[in-house]
Short mmCIF file of C-alpha atoms in Angstrom, two decimals:
data_model
loop_
_atom_site.label_atom_id
_atom_site.label_comp_id
_atom_site.label_asym_id
_atom_site.label_seq_id
_atom_site.Cartn_x
_atom_site.Cartn_y
_atom_site.Cartn_z
CA GLN A 1 -55.92 -68.69 30.53
CA VAL A 2 -56.90 -67.78 26.91
CA GLN A 3 -57.40 -70.28 24.13
CA LEU A 4 -57.57 -69.48 20.46
CA VAL A 5 -59.18 -72.01 18.13
CA GLU A 6 -58.97 -71.85 14.36
CA SER A 7 -61.38 -73.44 11.92
CA GLY A 8 -62.19 -73.33 8.20
CA GLY A 9 -59.07 -74.70 6.62
CA GLY A 10 -59.06 -77.30 3.97
CA LEU A 11 -58.24 -78.16 0.41
CA VAL A 12 -59.22 -75.85 -2.41
CA GLN A 13 -58.29 -75.42 -6.03
CA ALA A 14 -56.30 -72.48 -7.22
CA GLY A 15 -58.62 -69.45 -7.78
CA GLY A 16 -60.98 -70.64 -5.03
CA SER A 17 -61.87 -69.20 -1.64
CA LEU A 18 -61.78 -70.15 2.00
CA ARG A 19 -62.82 -68.37 5.12
CA LEU A 20 -60.93 -69.00 8.35
CA SER A 21 -62.35 -68.25 11.80
CA CYS A 22 -60.61 -67.95 15.12
CA ALA A 23 -62.57 -67.93 18.33
CA THR A 24 -61.23 -67.11 21.68
CA SER A 25 -62.26 -68.74 25.01
CA GLY A 26 -61.19 -68.86 28.56
CA ARG A 27 -60.94 -65.90 30.89
CA THR A 28 -62.55 -62.60 30.14
CA PHE A 29 -60.50 -61.31 27.32
CA SER A 30 -60.68 -58.19 25.13
CA PRO A 31 -57.85 -58.40 22.61
CA TYR A 32 -56.55 -55.13 21.30
CA ALA A 33 -55.25 -56.73 18.13
CA MET A 34 -55.79 -60.05 16.42
CA GLY A 35 -53.97 -61.39 13.47
CA TRP A 36 -53.05 -64.30 11.19
CA PHE A 37 -49.72 -65.74 10.37
CA ARG A 38 -48.84 -68.75 8.22
CA GLN A 39 -46.06 -71.25 7.94
CA ALA A 40 -45.31 -73.20 4.78
CA PRO A 41 -43.21 -76.38 4.86
CA GLY A 42 -39.55 -75.58 5.29
CA LYS A 43 -40.20 -71.86 5.76
CA GLU A 44 -40.44 -69.55 8.73
CA ARG A 45 -43.78 -68.32 10.00
CA GLU A 46 -44.80 -65.10 8.37
CA PHE A 47 -47.27 -62.32 8.91
CA VAL A 48 -50.44 -62.34 6.89
CA ALA A 49 -52.88 -59.85 8.36
CA ALA A 50 -53.74 -58.00 11.54
CA ILE A 51 -56.66 -55.92 12.82
CA ARG A 52 -56.92 -53.55 15.73
CA SER A 53 -60.03 -53.32 17.96
CA GLY A 54 -60.81 -50.05 16.21
CA GLY A 55 -60.86 -51.69 12.87
CA SER A 56 -57.57 -50.70 11.31
CA THR A 57 -56.24 -53.44 9.15
CA TYR A 58 -52.80 -54.41 7.93
CA TYR A 59 -51.78 -56.97 5.26
CA ALA A 60 -48.67 -58.61 3.93
CA ASP A 61 -47.97 -57.48 0.33
CA SER A 62 -48.37 -61.08 -0.87
CA VAL A 63 -52.11 -61.08 0.12
CA LYS A 64 -53.21 -57.54 -0.40
CA GLY A 65 -56.31 -57.40 -2.58
CA ARG A 66 -57.08 -61.10 -2.08
CA PHE A 67 -57.40 -61.55 1.64
CA THR A 68 -59.69 -59.59 4.00
CA ILE A 69 -59.43 -59.69 7.81
CA SER A 70 -62.34 -58.82 9.97
CA ARG A 71 -63.42 -59.23 13.58
CA ASP A 72 -66.47 -59.47 15.72
CA ASN A 73 -65.53 -57.65 18.94
CA ALA A 74 -68.61 -58.87 20.84
CA LYS A 75 -67.66 -62.46 20.05
CA ASN A 76 -63.83 -61.97 20.28
CA THR A 77 -63.67 -63.73 16.93
CA VAL A 78 -61.46 -62.92 13.93
CA TYR A 79 -61.98 -64.02 10.39
CA LEU A 80 -59.77 -64.24 7.33
CA GLN A 81 -61.48 -64.31 3.93
CA MET A 82 -59.15 -65.66 1.37
CA ASN A 83 -60.05 -65.27 -2.32
CA SER A 84 -58.12 -65.97 -5.53
CA LEU A 85 -56.05 -68.51 -3.69
CA LYS A 86 -52.75 -69.60 -5.12
CA PRO A 87 -50.65 -72.73 -4.56
CA GLU A 88 -48.13 -70.54 -2.76
CA ASP A 89 -50.76 -69.79 -0.15
CA THR A 90 -50.51 -73.35 1.00
CA ALA A 91 -49.49 -73.34 4.73
CA VAL A 92 -50.60 -73.81 8.28
CA TYR A 93 -52.43 -70.69 9.23
CA TYR A 94 -52.22 -69.49 12.85
CA CYS A 95 -54.41 -67.06 14.68
CA ALA A 96 -52.86 -64.69 17.22
CA ALA A 97 -54.06 -62.15 19.71
CA ARG A 98 -52.70 -59.31 21.72
CA GLU A 99 -54.33 -57.96 24.79
CA GLY A 100 -52.44 -54.65 25.36
CA TYR A 101 -52.06 -51.58 23.25
CA TYR A 102 -49.56 -51.66 20.46
CA SER A 103 -48.53 -48.55 18.57
CA GLY A 104 -46.33 -50.12 15.93
CA LEU A 105 -47.19 -50.47 12.30
CA ARG A 106 -45.06 -53.49 11.73
CA TRP A 107 -46.50 -56.77 12.92
CA THR A 108 -44.30 -59.70 13.94
CA GLU A 109 -44.72 -62.78 16.04
CA SER A 110 -43.52 -60.85 19.01
CA SER A 111 -46.38 -58.43 18.67
CA PHE A 112 -48.75 -61.11 19.83
CA THR A 113 -49.11 -63.00 23.10
CA PHE A 114 -51.65 -65.75 22.44
CA TRP A 115 -51.61 -68.30 19.64
CA GLY A 116 -53.83 -70.95 18.20
CA GLN A 117 -52.81 -74.41 17.13
CA GLY A 118 -53.14 -73.71 13.43
CA THR A 119 -55.31 -74.95 10.56
CA GLN A 120 -54.03 -76.36 7.32
CA VAL A 121 -54.83 -74.64 4.05
CA THR A 122 -53.87 -76.49 0.87
CA VAL A 123 -54.24 -74.92 -2.51
CA SER A 124 -53.93 -77.31 -5.49
CA SER A 125 -52.89 -76.17 -8.90
#
């Protein structure tokens, strides 16, 4: 069994920054890809960012230039540095992980196998 646990969410003013972390635990696990999704109230969950084990990164257009995804392969931990936050970034942020190889360039919920419980990020105006 694999568990993903997010941390680092909270309340921040517009223009501020937050750093989310996601640690994995459970059985021996070397995820090929890890990512972040978010779900705002009344909306569907959407892709935010993903990173492959080799370091290639992918971002939603809405966060490009403001968010940075990174990972520590030795710790099986992924991070999301969020800068210049906007009220529309308010959502529950979910960490996700995929164990096997994935050749696609488009990341969706079905691209990932394991999910965290989510952490709330609220950006006030």
